[in-house]
Tab-separated table of C-alpha atoms in Angstrom:
chain	number	residue	atom	x	y	z
A	1	MET	CA	13.997	-44.945	-69.866
A	2	GLU	CA	11.845	-42.525	-71.383
A	3	GLU	CA	12.982	-39.185	-70.553
A	4	THR	CA	9.643	-37.385	-69.167
A	5	THR	CA	9.137	-33.793	-70.397
A	6	GLU	CA	8.261	-31.269	-67.542
A	7	LYS	CA	4.945	-29.595	-68.577
A	8	THR	CA	3.932	-25.944	-67.464
A	9	ASN	CA	1.249	-25.484	-64.701
A	10	ILE	CA	-0.369	-22.491	-64.805
A	11	PHE	CA	-1.042	-22.623	-60.995
A	12	LYS	CA	2.633	-22.890	-60.375
A	13	ILE	CA	3.357	-19.202	-61.666
A	14	ILE	CA	2.305	-18.369	-58.624
A	15	THR	CA	4.284	-20.477	-56.190
A	16	GLU	CA	7.360	-21.435	-58.684
A	17	PRO	CA	7.275	-18.447	-61.426
A	18	LYS	CA	10.767	-18.537	-62.470
A	19	ARG	CA	10.663	-21.785	-63.197
A	20	GLN	CA	7.421	-21.898	-64.905
A	21	PHE	CA	8.651	-19.334	-67.329
A	22	GLU	CA	11.666	-21.189	-68.213
A	23	LEU	CA	9.484	-23.853	-69.420
A	24	LEU	CA	7.506	-21.223	-71.368
A	25	ARG	CA	10.346	-19.953	-72.893
A	26	ARG	CA	10.481	-23.191	-74.617
A	27	ARG	CA	6.805	-23.288	-75.507
A	28	PRO	CA	4.981	-20.143	-74.711
A	29	LYS	CA	1.080	-20.359	-73.980
A	30	ILE	CA	-1.325	-18.094	-74.426
A	31	VAL	CA	-4.962	-19.546	-74.859
A	32	ILE	CA	-4.898	-21.484	-71.317
A	33	PRO	CA	-3.977	-18.495	-69.382
A	34	LEU	CA	-6.439	-16.373	-71.513
A	35	LEU	CA	-9.246	-18.648	-70.764
A	36	ILE	CA	-8.462	-18.779	-67.128
A	37	VAL	CA	-8.300	-14.781	-66.891
A	38	PHE	CA	-11.769	-14.471	-68.603
A	39	LEU	CA	-13.001	-17.051	-66.515
A	40	ILE	CA	-12.103	-15.547	-62.992
A	41	GLY	CA	-13.417	-11.846	-64.957
A	42	ILE	CA	-16.641	-13.533	-65.603
A	43	VAL	CA	-17.251	-14.494	-62.243
A	44	ASN	CA	-16.088	-11.508	-60.839
A	45	ILE	CA	-18.350	-9.335	-62.879
A	46	VAL	CA	-21.588	-11.583	-62.205
A	47	PHE	CA	-20.724	-11.930	-58.426
A	48	GLY	CA	-20.329	-8.045	-58.301
A	49	LEU	CA	-23.913	-7.779	-60.427
A	50	THR	CA	-25.468	-10.073	-58.196
A	51	PHE	CA	-25.435	-7.915	-54.980
A	52	ASN	CA	-25.403	-4.336	-56.441
A	53	PRO	CA	-28.575	-3.754	-54.245
A	54	ASP	CA	-30.502	-1.788	-57.475
A	55	VAL	CA	-29.684	-4.689	-59.662
A	56	SER	CA	-31.157	-6.765	-57.538
A	57	GLU	CA	-34.000	-5.348	-56.850
A	58	GLU	CA	-35.057	-4.618	-60.374
A	59	ILE	CA	-34.090	-8.110	-61.334
A	60	SER	CA	-36.133	-9.419	-58.560
A	61	GLU	CA	-39.441	-7.379	-59.915
A	62	SER	CA	-38.794	-8.531	-63.405
A	63	ASN	CA	-37.814	-5.327	-64.890
A	64	SER	CA	-36.998	-6.465	-68.299
A	65	SER	CA	-35.126	-3.299	-69.275
A	66	LEU	CA	-32.629	-3.564	-66.288
A	67	VAL	CA	-31.991	-6.712	-67.027
A	68	LEU	CA	-30.912	-6.399	-70.285
A	69	THR	CA	-28.879	-3.330	-69.191
A	70	THR	CA	-27.150	-5.809	-66.755
A	71	VAL	CA	-26.355	-8.033	-69.553
A	72	PHE	CA	-24.984	-4.974	-71.810
A	73	ASN	CA	-22.908	-3.771	-68.696
A	74	SER	CA	-21.456	-7.635	-68.036
A	75	ILE	CA	-20.662	-7.726	-71.642
A	76	MET	CA	-18.934	-4.304	-71.632
A	77	GLY	CA	-17.136	-5.310	-68.639
A	78	ILE	CA	-15.718	-8.189	-70.240
A	79	PHE	CA	-14.570	-6.519	-73.719
A	80	GLY	CA	-12.833	-3.776	-70.812
A	81	LEU	CA	-11.131	-5.994	-69.536
A	82	PHE	CA	-9.980	-7.976	-73.004
A	83	MET	CA	-9.159	-4.224	-74.090
A	84	VAL	CA	-7.009	-3.575	-71.458
A	85	ILE	CA	-5.299	-6.643	-71.720
A	86	VAL	CA	-4.770	-6.433	-75.210
A	87	LEU	CA	-3.268	-2.804	-74.753
A	88	ARG	CA	-0.977	-3.850	-71.660
A	89	ALA	CA	0.539	-6.406	-74.241
A	90	VAL	CA	0.931	-3.842	-77.073
A	91	VAL	CA	2.778	-1.570	-74.286
A	92	LEU	CA	4.850	-4.615	-73.329
A	93	MET	CA	5.448	-5.498	-77.283
A	94	ILE	CA	7.014	-1.753	-77.726
A	95	ILE	CA	8.762	-2.026	-74.630
A	96	MET	CA	10.607	-4.894	-75.351
A	97	ALA	CA	11.394	-4.283	-78.812
A	98	ILE	CA	13.209	-1.495	-77.739
A	99	VAL	CA	14.864	-2.738	-74.963
A	100	GLU	CA	15.466	-6.436	-76.111
A	101	PRO	CA	14.514	-6.687	-79.744
A	102	GLY	CA	14.690	-9.573	-82.071
A	103	GLU	CA	12.931	-12.192	-79.838
A	104	ASP	CA	9.418	-14.142	-79.889
A	105	ILE	CA	6.375	-11.908	-80.366
A	106	GLN	CA	4.571	-14.280	-78.227
A	107	TYR	CA	6.723	-13.707	-75.120
A	108	PRO	CA	4.685	-10.197	-74.314
A	109	ILE	CA	1.673	-12.111	-74.534
A	110	THR	CA	2.655	-14.391	-72.569
A	111	ILE	CA	3.655	-12.443	-69.307
A	112	THR	CA	0.902	-10.320	-69.664
A	113	LEU	CA	-1.471	-12.696	-69.763
A	114	TYR	CA	0.210	-14.824	-66.519
A	115	SER	CA	0.242	-11.500	-64.534
A	116	PHE	CA	-2.973	-10.863	-64.912
A	117	ILE	CA	-4.158	-14.119	-63.361
A	118	VAL	CA	-3.155	-12.444	-60.299
A	119	VAL	CA	-4.388	-9.063	-61.005
A	120	GLN	CA	-7.713	-10.990	-61.687
A	121	ILE	CA	-7.574	-12.952	-58.131
A	122	GLY	CA	-6.750	-9.653	-56.875
A	123	ALA	CA	-10.045	-7.793	-58.056
A	124	LEU	CA	-12.208	-10.908	-56.949
A	125	ILE	CA	-11.083	-10.500	-53.720
A	126	SER	CA	-11.832	-6.968	-53.696
A	127	THR	CA	-15.452	-7.837	-54.961
A	128	THR	CA	-15.816	-10.307	-51.987
A	129	ILE	CA	-14.354	-7.903	-49.810
A	130	ALA	CA	-17.402	-5.290	-50.909
A	131	PHE	CA	-19.933	-8.059	-50.550
A	132	PHE	CA	-19.057	-8.466	-46.880
A	133	ILE	CA	-19.231	-4.819	-45.863
A	134	ASP	CA	-21.534	-3.980	-47.834
A	135	GLY	CA	-19.359	-2.203	-50.145
A	136	ASN	CA	-19.581	-1.005	-54.147
A	137	PRO	CA	-18.018	-3.611	-56.134
A	138	GLY	CA	-16.759	-1.394	-58.542
A	139	LYS	CA	-14.137	0.035	-55.721
A	140	ASN	CA	-10.695	-1.857	-55.155
A	141	TYR	CA	-10.866	-2.336	-51.529
A	142	THR	CA	-7.399	-3.976	-51.529
A	143	SER	CA	-5.875	-0.300	-52.598
A	144	LEU	CA	-4.952	2.721	-51.279
A	145	GLY	CA	-7.236	4.376	-53.378
A	146	ALA	CA	-10.272	3.005	-51.567
A	147	ILE	CA	-9.017	4.540	-48.072
A	148	TYR	CA	-8.343	7.865	-49.911
A	149	ALA	CA	-11.594	8.244	-51.850
A	150	SER	CA	-13.688	7.063	-48.138
A	151	ASP	CA	-11.716	10.573	-46.437
A	152	MET	CA	-12.173	12.625	-49.762
A	153	SER	CA	-14.758	15.408	-49.734
A	154	THR	CA	-14.360	16.918	-52.821
A	155	GLN	CA	-13.789	15.996	-56.373
A	156	ASP	CA	-11.537	17.909	-58.952
A	157	PHE	CA	-8.066	17.194	-61.179
A	158	VAL	CA	-5.862	16.884	-58.409
A	159	ASN	CA	-7.750	14.324	-56.378
A	160	ASP	CA	-8.809	12.305	-59.385
A	161	ILE	CA	-4.929	12.167	-60.218
A	162	GLN	CA	-4.174	11.106	-56.579
A	163	TYR	CA	-7.137	8.348	-56.309
A	164	ILE	CA	-5.634	6.839	-59.813
A	165	LEU	CA	-2.334	6.774	-58.414
A	166	LEU	CA	-3.183	5.300	-54.833
A	167	GLU	CA	-5.692	2.822	-56.323
A	168	SER	CA	-2.700	1.162	-58.608
A	169	ILE	CA	-0.814	0.670	-55.207
A	170	ASN	CA	-2.038	-2.775	-53.763
A	171	PRO	CA	-0.399	-6.250	-53.307
A	172	PHE	CA	-1.879	-7.805	-56.288
A	173	THR	CA	-0.094	-5.025	-58.525
A	174	ILE	CA	2.992	-5.193	-56.810
A	175	TRP	CA	2.877	-8.969	-57.426
A	176	MET	CA	1.841	-8.541	-60.628
A	177	LEU	CA	5.052	-6.656	-61.514
A	178	VAL	CA	7.303	-8.659	-59.570
A	179	LEU	CA	6.023	-12.049	-62.407
A	180	VAL	CA	6.556	-9.341	-65.325
A	181	PHE	CA	10.018	-8.745	-64.078
A	182	ILE	CA	10.784	-12.169	-63.665
A	183	GLY	CA	9.182	-13.053	-67.210
A	184	ILE	CA	11.032	-10.600	-68.854
A	185	LYS	CA	14.185	-11.673	-67.304
A	186	VAL	CA	13.784	-15.206	-68.110
A	187	LEU	CA	12.093	-15.085	-71.633
A	188	TYR	CA	14.539	-12.521	-72.970
A	189	LYS	CA	17.567	-13.469	-70.937
A	190	THR	CA	17.813	-10.018	-70.557
A	191	THR	CA	20.061	-7.936	-67.684
A	192	THR	CA	18.375	-7.192	-64.213
A	193	THR	CA	19.158	-3.313	-65.218
A	194	LYS	CA	16.774	-3.929	-68.733
A	195	ALA	CA	14.049	-6.212	-66.881
A	196	VAL	CA	13.558	-3.404	-64.066
A	197	VAL	CA	13.441	-0.465	-66.712
A	198	ALA	CA	10.945	-2.660	-68.813
A	199	THR	CA	9.225	-3.383	-65.917
A	200	VAL	CA	9.200	0.127	-64.531
A	201	LEU	CA	7.910	1.479	-68.054
A	202	PHE	CA	5.182	-1.397	-67.940
A	203	TYR	CA	3.573	-0.031	-64.886
A	204	ILE	CA	4.075	3.556	-65.496
A	205	LEU	CA	2.675	4.018	-69.115
A	206	PRO	CA	-0.603	2.629	-68.483
A	207	LEU	CA	-0.881	4.392	-65.227
A	208	LEU	CA	-0.271	7.724	-66.895
A	209	GLY	CA	-2.560	7.066	-69.790
A	210	SER	CA	-5.289	6.421	-66.867
A	211	MET	CA	-4.433	9.542	-65.010
A	212	LEU	CA	-4.954	11.347	-68.773
A	213	LEU	CA	-8.419	9.875	-68.974
A	214	GLY	CA	-9.295	10.264	-65.815
A	215	SER	CA	-8.529	14.263	-66.122
A	216	LEU	CA	-10.775	14.155	-69.076
A	217	LEU	CA	-13.670	12.295	-68.232
A	218	PRO	CA	-16.460	12.724	-65.330
A	219	SER	CA	-15.343	11.153	-61.978
A	220	ASP	CA	-17.438	9.408	-59.279
A	221	LEU	CA	-15.067	8.815	-56.667
A	222	ASP	CA	-17.493	8.572	-53.950
A	223	MET	CA	-18.452	4.881	-54.772
């Protein structure tokens, strides 16, 4: 009787994350989750642009310059998503090189990609909410930041920082961090304490970077 080898199922990372990461420890996968993350991201970007009133009106009038601008913005959005994933993976790679050195370099990339599937699902849900309430697809309607921005009358450094912090508080970010924790614990076979520390750093360091960037760039919280 032949022994069947259980294969990873990318969709079960949501329902059976621990088991899937156990399988990924033996054979890390990067290409498939990367394609799925980008597929959801592209759908989200295109969907958001289709109901943007300014874009829809200009496209209906065959404004070629705006069509080109829209295409360019779409490409930049996809490139931005790629850079976020790369930076997140590098951050986790550095963290784990300190916390648990000597493991496969593919592990942090795998963890980042699989956890970002949840993030992209959340972004698509947020865009869908924006569609039904006639909102701005650029705002994260699944986060506390959306509520905060709607009540904010002024824009300054403190408000910018508070908005960025609150925008990071949403169920999909929490879900992502849970997956990151499980991935670190299973792939690296590390202690719970080390996994918690690494997960917290994975959350805090990019957040601090966003706050610093937000304080330097002009804000547009009135979305």
